């Protein structure tokens, strides 16, 4: 275990951020060149993140302090197993999404594509920043980078509905972060004297003398402030944000934005408060119950959605709470399950969103009730959709089963038998809102007048769909990287070796 | 009793047997229909070869094993012992023959590529269930089997098929959840999911009865035992005939195999602690046996009749397990093997009737033997075996079940006189089998062909419906050869039962005498 000084995290952020320049310079007239830069940026980011993996697996931590603005406010990066797991997932899926976006945006002749690709790259830079933050200040900074770079992406179509949705988006996310998150950060600094993440929590130090009530308030403020994690009642922005173009929904609202939210929750739970303090305060279990409530209620809401993307959005709300639930159980298997679900859900849900976008591009259909027989036209897309659905339910042979498996044992370790019921109920609910889509697509008749001819979206879209779908399957059989990383996180926060 | 270990040999053969059909499934989309059908058979044959290569090890009393650790709690492990070997062997054997048969039978079907892909995925699921060492791997392949075989059930995409498929998948997923709960409880209590070690930890635990029932329901759904059998009589017959043969002959065994494994893993450590479970199983077995047979008698559709018969036969297997005696276990194990041969033959014959003449009503099959003598010969052999006529395989099963019941009585597991009662049940059940199989044989050969052939059902194979004539209407060799191989096996393994009985004895000695 040693700390290595390395600027690699900064490079990863820079690779994403700086690509904005050539993208803007290339502009609408030199489309191919512009898209070339997007691809290069995503590949470079992924390569830099990947180059850090061996060091992390050796048990080392990478650190890089950029600047201290005033004492206490330090822009500083630290790369540990948790960072890598999130950054690796997000940057890999960015590559797939880049290709997919090209197919999607061109097929639909979307407007303002330069703006789209620019802000997309900024959002990714923000995600890398969140992943590599060493303290709450840095995290907050990049968290807001994500907020403001995705705002124009939600408003992209500039229709009245898009504008309204983007306003809701900003009010929820920015509002919550200023009102609650920033407040919580102030209080944390006031109480603990530091904002630096540490595996035992920051409130455990010698000089910290503060009542449990204050700590509870801080915790509640954090959870409320991190609205990107979309726990009920802070979930309203996510279905609204579905007005954005599908690549945005796919990568940002199924992976980057929401995972930045749950990632921050994990940082707060494990690295600001720490397992011991939370179990002593009994707050972990409160969070578990809130997450359970979200899991069930969001699934029931999903059942009622006819718009495919809205259904997926509610599913995301529900699935994100699996991650929070696992971590909040504060037991080794629970934490591992939650963390692995970051990757599992990312691959599965991006597959589903990709499929939804492909259906829109190829058949101009957005509603679940319009999907009868669509597999006859789009077999590859719907096979991928089926794999994603099975993974959401948590059925083998898809990777969704792995996180469920760990969460079950995590609940047993925490002596929370009721959570097993919640997980089973959620599996059943998921089956109820995903399987009818699959069934209708494969076995119902096409609407009259439509031909059962192969009519897929462009290859630029279908190939990424197949890749993420294969990833969804493969994670079950070759998950060793993610397991190892999750195991390291567990070891560090539980004081293991 | 569980301390005794087989000599374990590190080998990838069990894994290879599972992986071959998986890889083959990926290749199917690049082949045309006829090529895909042959390729499916070829993949099953390749798996068969791999399984046969295990025989020297199994015969020498070794177990083959390959373990992959992917994470703290996740361990993929593959294993072959005598029980896995026997069930795996009959699975691929029947799969191969049914696929060859399918080359001709499926020729006019739609979506053959899809059928072949999911057939191979189901085979991989089946073999994965059989060739695994722990419950985690077992569950993954069990669910793969459930999901993949659903597509085979609904293949025809008729209203009937879809509604049968819905019941099937709903019960499959529901049963899967019970299974999952039990598996998780087992891991949590015993700290392991190793099939040969879970018994020790579970015995005497207050939750054990619940865990046991979870397994019984989870596996029971697949095996079609009472009261979770309700999907089976609709789902098995609606599939294309080769798929029916595989569903009723092979995939049903995934459930039976699971029940045997868990029951004997749990009871193996202490028979006395687990007597109530044995009693419960016995009651379920007897109900299943008679329910299946009584309902088979009143069926008018030949494939539905065969499906109900399968339920009854699963009753035999569970009965053998519930006796908790070595000979009873031998009976159960060999009946898995024997039932697959018999039911495979019968469903393929039924398919040949439907394919060649369009007839599927029991009443319409009068005199079918004159039109299709070779096919009817195969049917007669398998049906006689079902009734339990020596020297066919069915008789061997019943013999071991009967002496198993007596042994169970001497070992004090059944009350005095209980063995005789069980034998009475077996004989009564044979009588019932004779009541519904006998007339099929007799009328098939001797009955006058129906004059009114207009009642023929309309199905995708009805294009060749013809009035009875003197012309021989036996199917082409591609269908006939698999039929004959299977039919002759019901005779051959009855006259030379050494292979199946020998393997079953190894299973029994492992569970009852610690491998000696």
Coordinates of N, CA and C in Angstrom, one line a residue, chain B residues 199-367:
Chain B
X199 N -25.1 -31.0 3.1 CA -26.0 -31.8 4.0 C -25.6 -31.6 5.5
X200 N -24.2 -31.7 5.7 CA -23.7 -31.7 7.1 C -24.2 -30.4 7.8
X201 N -24.1 -29.3 7.1 CA -24.4 -28.0 7.8 C -25.9 -27.9 8.0
X202 N -26.7 -28.4 7.1 CA -28.2 -28.2 7.1 C -28.8 -29.1 8.1
X203 N -28.3 -30.3 8.3 CA -29.0 -31.3 9.2 C -29.2 -30.7 10.6
X204 N -30.4 -30.8 11.0 CA -30.7 -30.3 12.4 C -31.0 -28.8 12.5
X205 N -30.7 -28.1 11.4 CA -31.0 -26.6 11.5 C -32.5 -26.4 11.5
X206 N -32.9 -25.5 12.3 CA -34.4 -25.3 12.4 C -35.0 -24.9 11.0
X207 N -34.2 -24.2 10.1 CA -34.8 -23.8 8.9 C -34.8 -24.9 7.8
X208 N -34.2 -26.1 8.2 CA -34.0 -27.1 7.2 C -35.3 -27.5 6.5
X209 N -36.4 -27.8 7.2 CA -37.6 -28.2 6.5 C -38.0 -27.1 5.4
X210 N -37.9 -25.8 5.7 CA -38.3 -24.8 4.7 C -37.4 -24.9 3.5
X211 N -36.1 -25.0 3.8 CA -35.1 -25.1 2.7 C -35.4 -26.3 1.8
X212 N -35.7 -27.4 2.5 CA -36.0 -28.6 1.8 C -37.2 -28.4 0.8
X213 N -38.3 -27.7 1.4 CA -39.4 -27.5 0.6 C -39.2 -26.5 -0.6
X214 N -38.3 -25.5 -0.3 CA -37.9 -24.6 -1.4 C -37.2 -25.4 -2.6
X215 N -36.4 -26.3 -2.2 CA -35.8 -27.2 -3.3 C -36.8 -28.0 -4.0
X216 N -37.7 -28.6 -3.2 CA -38.7 -29.4 -3.7 C -39.6 -28.7 -4.7
X217 N -40.0 -27.5 -4.3 CA -40.9 -26.7 -5.2 C -40.1 -26.2 -6.4
X218 N -38.9 -25.7 -6.2 CA -38.1 -25.2 -7.3 C -37.8 -26.3 -8.3
X219 N -37.3 -27.4 -7.9 CA -37.0 -28.5 -8.8 C -38.2 -29.2 -9.3
X220 N -39.2 -29.2 -8.4 CA -40.5 -30.0 -8.6 C -41.2 -29.4 -9.8
X221 N -41.1 -28.1 -10.0 CA -41.8 -27.4 -11.1 C -41.3 -28.0 -12.4
X222 N -40.0 -28.1 -12.5 CA -39.4 -28.6 -13.7 C -39.7 -30.1 -13.9
X223 N -39.7 -30.8 -12.8 CA -40.0 -32.3 -12.9 C -41.5 -32.6 -13.0
X224 N -42.3 -31.6 -12.8 CA -43.7 -31.8 -13.0 C -44.3 -32.7 -11.9
X225 N -43.9 -32.5 -10.7 CA -44.5 -33.3 -9.6 C -45.7 -32.6 -9.0
X226 N -46.6 -33.3 -8.5 CA -47.8 -32.7 -7.9 C -47.4 -31.9 -6.7
X227 N -47.9 -30.7 -6.4 CA -49.0 -30.0 -7.1 C -48.5 -28.9 -8.1
X228 N -47.2 -29.0 -8.5 CA -46.7 -27.9 -9.3 C -46.5 -28.5 -10.8
X229 N -47.3 -29.4 -11.1 CA -47.2 -30.1 -12.4 C -48.1 -29.4 -13.5
X230 N -48.9 -28.4 -13.1 CA -50.0 -28.0 -13.9 C -49.6 -27.5 -15.3
X231 N -48.4 -26.9 -15.4 CA -48.0 -26.4 -16.7 C -47.6 -27.5 -17.7
X232 N -47.2 -28.6 -17.1 CA -46.6 -29.7 -18.0 C -47.5 -30.2 -19.1
X233 N -48.7 -30.6 -18.7 CA -49.5 -31.3 -19.8 C -49.9 -30.4 -20.9
X234 N -49.9 -29.1 -20.7 CA -50.1 -28.2 -21.8 C -48.8 -27.8 -22.6
X235 N -47.8 -27.6 -21.8 CA -46.5 -27.1 -22.5 C -45.8 -28.2 -23.3
X236 N -45.7 -29.4 -22.7 CA -44.9 -30.4 -23.5 C -45.5 -30.8 -24.8
X237 N -46.9 -30.9 -24.9 CA -47.4 -31.3 -26.2 C -47.4 -30.2 -27.3
X238 N -47.5 -28.9 -26.9 CA -47.6 -27.9 -27.9 C -46.3 -27.7 -28.7
X239 N -45.2 -28.1 -28.1 CA -43.9 -27.9 -28.8 C -43.9 -28.8 -30.0
X240 N -43.0 -28.5 -31.0 CA -42.8 -29.4 -32.1 C -42.4 -30.8 -31.5
X241 N -42.7 -31.9 -32.2 CA -42.5 -33.2 -31.5 C -41.1 -33.5 -31.1
X242 N -40.0 -33.1 -31.8 CA -38.7 -33.4 -31.3 C -38.5 -32.6 -30.0
X243 N -39.0 -31.4 -29.9 CA -38.9 -30.6 -28.7 C -39.7 -31.2 -27.6
X244 N -40.9 -31.8 -27.9 CA -41.7 -32.5 -26.9 C -40.8 -33.6 -26.3
X245 N -40.2 -34.4 -27.2 CA -39.4 -35.5 -26.7 C -38.3 -35.0 -25.8
X246 N -37.7 -33.9 -26.1 CA -36.6 -33.4 -25.3 C -37.1 -32.8 -24.0
X247 N -38.3 -32.1 -24.0 CA -38.9 -31.6 -22.8 C -39.2 -32.7 -21.9
X248 N -39.9 -33.7 -22.4 CA -40.5 -34.8 -21.6 C -39.5 -35.8 -21.3
X249 N -38.5 -36.0 -22.2 CA -37.5 -37.0 -21.9 C -36.3 -36.6 -21.2
X250 N -35.9 -35.3 -21.5 CA -34.6 -34.9 -20.9 C -34.8 -33.7 -19.9
X251 N -35.4 -32.6 -20.3 CA -35.4 -31.4 -19.5 C -36.1 -31.7 -18.2
X252 N -37.1 -32.5 -18.2 CA -37.9 -32.9 -17.0 C -36.9 -33.4 -16.0
X253 N -35.8 -34.1 -16.5 CA -34.9 -34.7 -15.6 C -34.0 -33.7 -14.8
X254 N -33.9 -32.4 -15.3 CA -33.2 -31.4 -14.6 C -33.8 -31.3 -13.2
X255 N -35.2 -31.4 -13.1 CA -35.9 -31.3 -11.9 C -35.6 -32.6 -11.0
X256 N -35.8 -33.7 -11.7 CA -35.6 -35.0 -10.9 C -34.2 -35.1 -10.4
X257 N -33.2 -34.7 -11.2 CA -31.8 -34.7 -10.8 C -31.6 -33.8 -9.6
X258 N -32.2 -32.6 -9.7 CA -32.0 -31.6 -8.6 C -32.6 -32.2 -7.3
X259 N -33.8 -32.8 -7.4 CA -34.4 -33.4 -6.2 C -33.5 -34.5 -5.6
X260 N -33.0 -35.4 -6.5 CA -32.1 -36.4 -6.0 C -30.9 -35.9 -5.3
X261 N -30.3 -34.9 -6.0 CA -29.0 -34.3 -5.4 C -29.3 -33.7 -4.0
X262 N -30.3 -32.8 -3.9 CA -30.6 -32.1 -2.7 C -31.1 -33.1 -1.6
X263 N -32.0 -34.0 -2.0 CA -32.5 -34.9 -1.0 C -31.4 -35.7 -0.4
X264 N -30.6 -36.2 -1.2 CA -29.5 -37.1 -0.7 C -28.4 -36.4 -0.1
X265 N -28.2 -35.2 -0.6 CA -27.1 -34.4 0.1 C -27.6 -34.1 1.6
X266 N -28.9 -33.9 1.7 CA -29.4 -33.5 3.1 C -29.6 -34.8 3.9
X267 N -30.3 -35.8 3.3 CA -30.6 -37.0 4.1 C -29.3 -37.9 4.2
X268 N -28.4 -37.7 3.3 CA -27.2 -38.6 3.4 C -26.5 -38.5 4.7
X269 N -26.5 -37.3 5.3 CA -25.8 -37.1 6.5 C -26.4 -37.7 7.7
X270 N -27.7 -37.8 7.7 CA -28.4 -38.4 8.8 C -29.8 -38.8 8.4
X271 N -30.0 -40.1 8.1 CA -31.4 -40.6 7.7 C -32.4 -40.3 8.8
X272 N -32.0 -40.6 10.0 CA -33.1 -40.5 11.1 C -33.6 -39.1 11.2
X273 N -32.8 -38.1 11.1 CA -33.2 -36.7 11.2 C -34.1 -36.3 10.1
X274 N -34.1 -37.1 9.0 CA -34.8 -36.6 7.8 C -36.0 -37.4 7.4
X275 N -36.4 -38.4 8.3 CA -37.5 -39.2 8.0 C -38.7 -38.5 7.6
X276 N -39.1 -37.4 8.3 CA -40.4 -36.7 7.9 C -40.3 -36.3 6.4
X277 N -39.1 -35.8 6.0 CA -39.0 -35.4 4.6 C -39.2 -36.6 3.7
X278 N -38.7 -37.7 4.0 CA -38.9 -38.9 3.2 C -40.4 -39.2 3.1
X279 N -41.1 -39.1 4.2 CA -42.5 -39.5 4.2 C -43.3 -38.5 3.3
X280 N -42.9 -37.2 3.5 CA -43.6 -36.2 2.6 C -43.4 -36.5 1.1
X281 N -42.1 -36.8 0.8 CA -41.8 -37.1 -0.6 C -42.6 -38.3 -1.0
X282 N -42.7 -39.3 -0.2 CA -43.4 -40.6 -0.5 C -44.9 -40.2 -0.9
X283 N -45.5 -39.4 -0.1 CA -46.9 -39.1 -0.3 C -47.0 -38.4 -1.7
X284 N -46.1 -37.4 -1.8 CA -46.2 -36.6 -3.1 C -45.9 -37.5 -4.3
X285 N -45.0 -38.5 -4.1 CA -44.7 -39.4 -5.2 C -45.9 -40.2 -5.6
X286 N -46.6 -40.8 -4.6 CA -47.7 -41.7 -4.9 C -48.8 -40.9 -5.5
X287 N -49.1 -39.6 -5.0 CA -50.1 -38.8 -5.6 C -49.8 -38.5 -7.1
X288 N -48.5 -38.2 -7.3 CA -48.1 -37.8 -8.7 C -48.2 -39.0 -9.6
X289 N -47.8 -40.2 -9.1 CA -48.0 -41.4 -10.0 C -49.4 -41.6 -10.4
X290 N -50.3 -41.6 -9.4 CA -51.7 -41.9 -9.8 C -52.4 -40.8 -10.5
X291 N -52.1 -39.6 -10.1 CA -52.7 -38.4 -10.8 C -52.4 -38.5 -12.3
X292 N -51.1 -38.6 -12.5 CA -50.6 -38.7 -13.9 C -51.3 -39.8 -14.7
X293 N -51.4 -40.9 -14.1 CA -51.9 -42.1 -14.9 C -53.4 -41.9 -15.1
X294 N -54.1 -41.5 -14.0 CA -55.6 -41.4 -14.2 C -55.9 -40.4 -15.3
X295 N -55.2 -39.3 -15.3 CA -55.5 -38.3 -16.3 C -55.1 -38.7 -17.6
X296 N -54.0 -39.5 -17.7 CA -53.6 -40.0 -19.0 C -54.7 -40.8 -19.7
X297 N -55.4 -41.6 -18.8 CA -56.4 -42.5 -19.4 C -57.5 -41.8 -20.2
X298 N -57.8 -40.6 -19.7 CA -58.9 -39.9 -20.3 C -58.5 -39.0 -21.5
X299 N -57.2 -38.9 -21.8 CA -56.8 -38.0 -22.9 C -57.2 -38.6 -24.2
X300 N -57.5 -37.7 -25.1 CA -57.8 -38.1 -26.5 C -56.7 -37.7 -27.5
X301 N -55.8 -36.8 -27.0 CA -54.7 -36.4 -27.9 C -53.5 -37.2 -27.5
X302 N -52.8 -37.8 -28.4 CA -51.7 -38.7 -28.1 C -50.6 -38.0 -27.4
X303 N -50.3 -36.8 -27.8 CA -49.2 -36.1 -27.1 C -49.5 -35.7 -25.7
X304 N -50.8 -35.3 -25.5 CA -51.2 -35.0 -24.1 C -51.1 -36.2 -23.2
X305 N -51.6 -37.3 -23.8 CA -51.5 -38.6 -23.1 C -50.1 -38.8 -22.6
X306 N -49.2 -38.7 -23.6 CA -47.8 -38.9 -23.2 C -47.3 -38.0 -22.1
X307 N -47.7 -36.7 -22.2 CA -47.3 -35.7 -21.2 C -47.8 -36.1 -19.8
X308 N -49.1 -36.6 -19.7 CA -49.5 -37.0 -18.4 C -48.8 -38.2 -17.9
X309 N -48.5 -39.1 -18.9 CA -47.7 -40.3 -18.5 C -46.3 -39.9 -17.9
X310 N -45.8 -38.8 -18.4 CA -44.5 -38.3 -17.9 C -44.6 -37.9 -16.4
X311 N -45.7 -37.3 -16.1 CA -46.0 -36.9 -14.7 C -45.9 -38.1 -13.9
X312 N -46.7 -39.2 -14.3 CA -46.8 -40.4 -13.6 C -45.4 -41.0 -13.4
X313 N -44.6 -40.9 -14.4 CA -43.2 -41.6 -14.4 C -42.3 -40.8 -13.4
X314 N -42.5 -39.5 -13.4 CA -41.7 -38.7 -12.4 C -42.0 -39.1 -11.0
X315 N -43.3 -39.5 -10.8 CA -43.7 -40.0 -9.5 C -42.8 -41.2 -9.1
X316 N -42.5 -42.1 -10.1 CA -41.7 -43.3 -9.8 C -40.3 -42.8 -9.3
X317 N -39.8 -41.8 -10.0 CA -38.4 -41.4 -9.6 C -38.4 -40.8 -8.2
X318 N -39.4 -39.9 -7.9 CA -39.5 -39.4 -6.6 C -39.7 -40.5 -5.6
X319 N -40.5 -41.4 -5.9 CA -40.8 -42.6 -5.0 C -39.5 -43.2 -4.7
X320 N -38.7 -43.5 -5.7 CA -37.4 -44.2 -5.4 C -36.6 -43.4 -4.5
X321 N -36.6 -42.0 -4.6 CA -35.8 -41.2 -3.7 C -36.4 -41.2 -2.3
X322 N -37.7 -41.2 -2.2 CA -38.3 -41.1 -0.9 C -38.1 -42.4 -0.1
X323 N -37.8 -43.5 -0.7 CA -37.6 -44.7 0.1 C -36.4 -44.7 0.9
X324 N -35.4 -43.8 0.6 CA -34.2 -43.6 1.4 C -33.4 -44.9 1.6
X325 N -33.5 -45.7 0.6 CA -32.7 -47.0 0.7 C -31.9 -47.1 -0.5
X326 N -30.7 -47.8 -0.4 CA -29.8 -47.9 -1.6 C -30.5 -48.4 -2.8
X327 N -31.3 -49.5 -2.7 CA -31.9 -50.1 -3.9 C -33.0 -49.1 -4.4
X328 N -33.7 -48.4 -3.6 CA -34.7 -47.4 -4.0 C -34.0 -46.3 -4.8
X329 N -32.8 -45.9 -4.3 CA -32.1 -44.8 -5.1 C -31.6 -45.4 -6.4
X330 N -31.2 -46.6 -6.4 CA -30.8 -47.2 -7.7 C -32.0 -47.2 -8.7
X331 N -33.2 -47.6 -8.2 CA -34.4 -47.5 -9.0 C -34.6 -46.1 -9.5
X332 N -34.5 -45.1 -8.7 CA -34.8 -43.8 -9.1 C -33.8 -43.3 -10.2
X333 N -32.5 -43.6 -10.0 CA -31.5 -43.2 -10.9 C -31.7 -43.9 -12.3
X334 N -31.9 -45.2 -12.2 CA -32.0 -45.9 -13.5 C -33.3 -45.5 -14.2
X335 N -34.3 -45.1 -13.4 CA -35.5 -44.7 -14.1 C -35.4 -43.4 -14.8
X336 N -34.5 -42.5 -14.4 CA -34.2 -41.3 -15.1 C -33.8 -41.7 -16.5
X337 N -32.8 -42.6 -16.5 CA -32.2 -43.1 -17.8 C -33.3 -43.8 -18.6
X338 N -34.0 -44.7 -18.0 CA -35.0 -45.5 -18.8 C -36.1 -44.6 -19.3
X339 N -36.6 -43.8 -18.4 CA -37.8 -43.0 -18.8 C -37.4 -42.1 -20.0
X340 N -36.2 -41.6 -20.0 CA -35.7 -40.7 -21.2 C -35.8 -41.6 -22.5
X341 N -35.3 -42.8 -22.4 CA -35.3 -43.6 -23.6 C -36.8 -43.9 -24.1
X342 N -37.6 -44.3 -23.1 CA -39.0 -44.6 -23.5 C -39.8 -43.4 -24.0
X343 N -39.7 -42.4 -23.2 CA -40.6 -41.2 -23.5 C -40.0 -40.5 -24.8
X344 N -38.7 -40.6 -24.9 CA -38.1 -40.0 -26.2 C -38.7 -40.8 -27.4
X345 N -38.7 -42.1 -27.3 CA -39.2 -42.9 -28.4 C -40.7 -42.6 -28.7
X346 N -41.5 -42.5 -27.6 CA -42.9 -42.4 -27.8 C -43.2 -41.0 -28.4
X347 N -42.6 -40.0 -27.9 CA -42.9 -38.6 -28.5 C -42.4 -38.5 -29.9
X348 N -41.3 -39.1 -30.2 CA -40.8 -39.1 -31.6 C -41.8 -39.9 -32.5
X349 N -42.3 -41.0 -32.0 CA -43.2 -41.8 -32.8 C -44.5 -41.0 -33.0
X350 N -45.0 -40.3 -31.9 CA -46.2 -39.5 -32.1 C -45.9 -38.4 -33.1
X351 N -44.7 -37.9 -33.1 CA -44.4 -36.9 -34.1 C -44.4 -37.5 -35.5
X352 N -43.9 -38.7 -35.6 CA -43.9 -39.3 -36.9 C -45.3 -39.6 -37.4
X353 N -46.2 -40.0 -36.6 CA -47.7 -40.1 -36.9 C -48.2 -38.8 -37.5
X354 N -47.9 -37.7 -36.7 CA -48.4 -36.4 -37.1 C -47.8 -35.9 -38.4
X355 N -46.5 -36.1 -38.5 CA -45.8 -35.7 -39.7 C -46.3 -36.4 -40.9
X356 N -46.5 -37.7 -40.8 CA -46.8 -38.5 -42.0 C -48.3 -38.5 -42.3
X357 N -49.2 -38.4 -41.3 CA -50.6 -38.6 -41.6 C -51.4 -37.4 -41.1
X358 N -50.9 -36.6 -40.2 CA -51.6 -35.5 -39.6 C -52.5 -36.0 -38.5
X359 N -52.5 -37.3 -38.2 CA -53.4 -37.8 -37.1 C -52.7 -37.6 -35.8
X360 N -53.5 -37.2 -34.8 CA -53.0 -37.1 -33.4 C -54.0 -37.5 -32.4
X361 N -55.2 -37.8 -32.8 CA -56.2 -38.2 -31.9 C -56.1 -39.7 -31.6
X362 N -56.2 -40.1 -30.4 CA -56.0 -41.5 -30.0 C -57.0 -42.4 -30.9
X363 N -58.2 -41.9 -31.0 CA -59.2 -42.7 -31.8 C -58.8 -42.8 -33.2
X364 N -58.2 -41.8 -33.8 CA -57.9 -41.9 -35.2 C -56.7 -42.8 -35.5
X365 N -56.0 -43.2 -34.5 CA -54.8 -44.0 -34.7 C -55.1 -45.5 -34.8
X366 N -56.4 -45.8 -34.9 CA -56.7 -47.3 -35.2 C -56.0 -47.7 -36.5
X367 N -55.4 -48.8 -36.5 CA -54.9 -49.4 -37.7 C -53.7 -48.6 -38.3

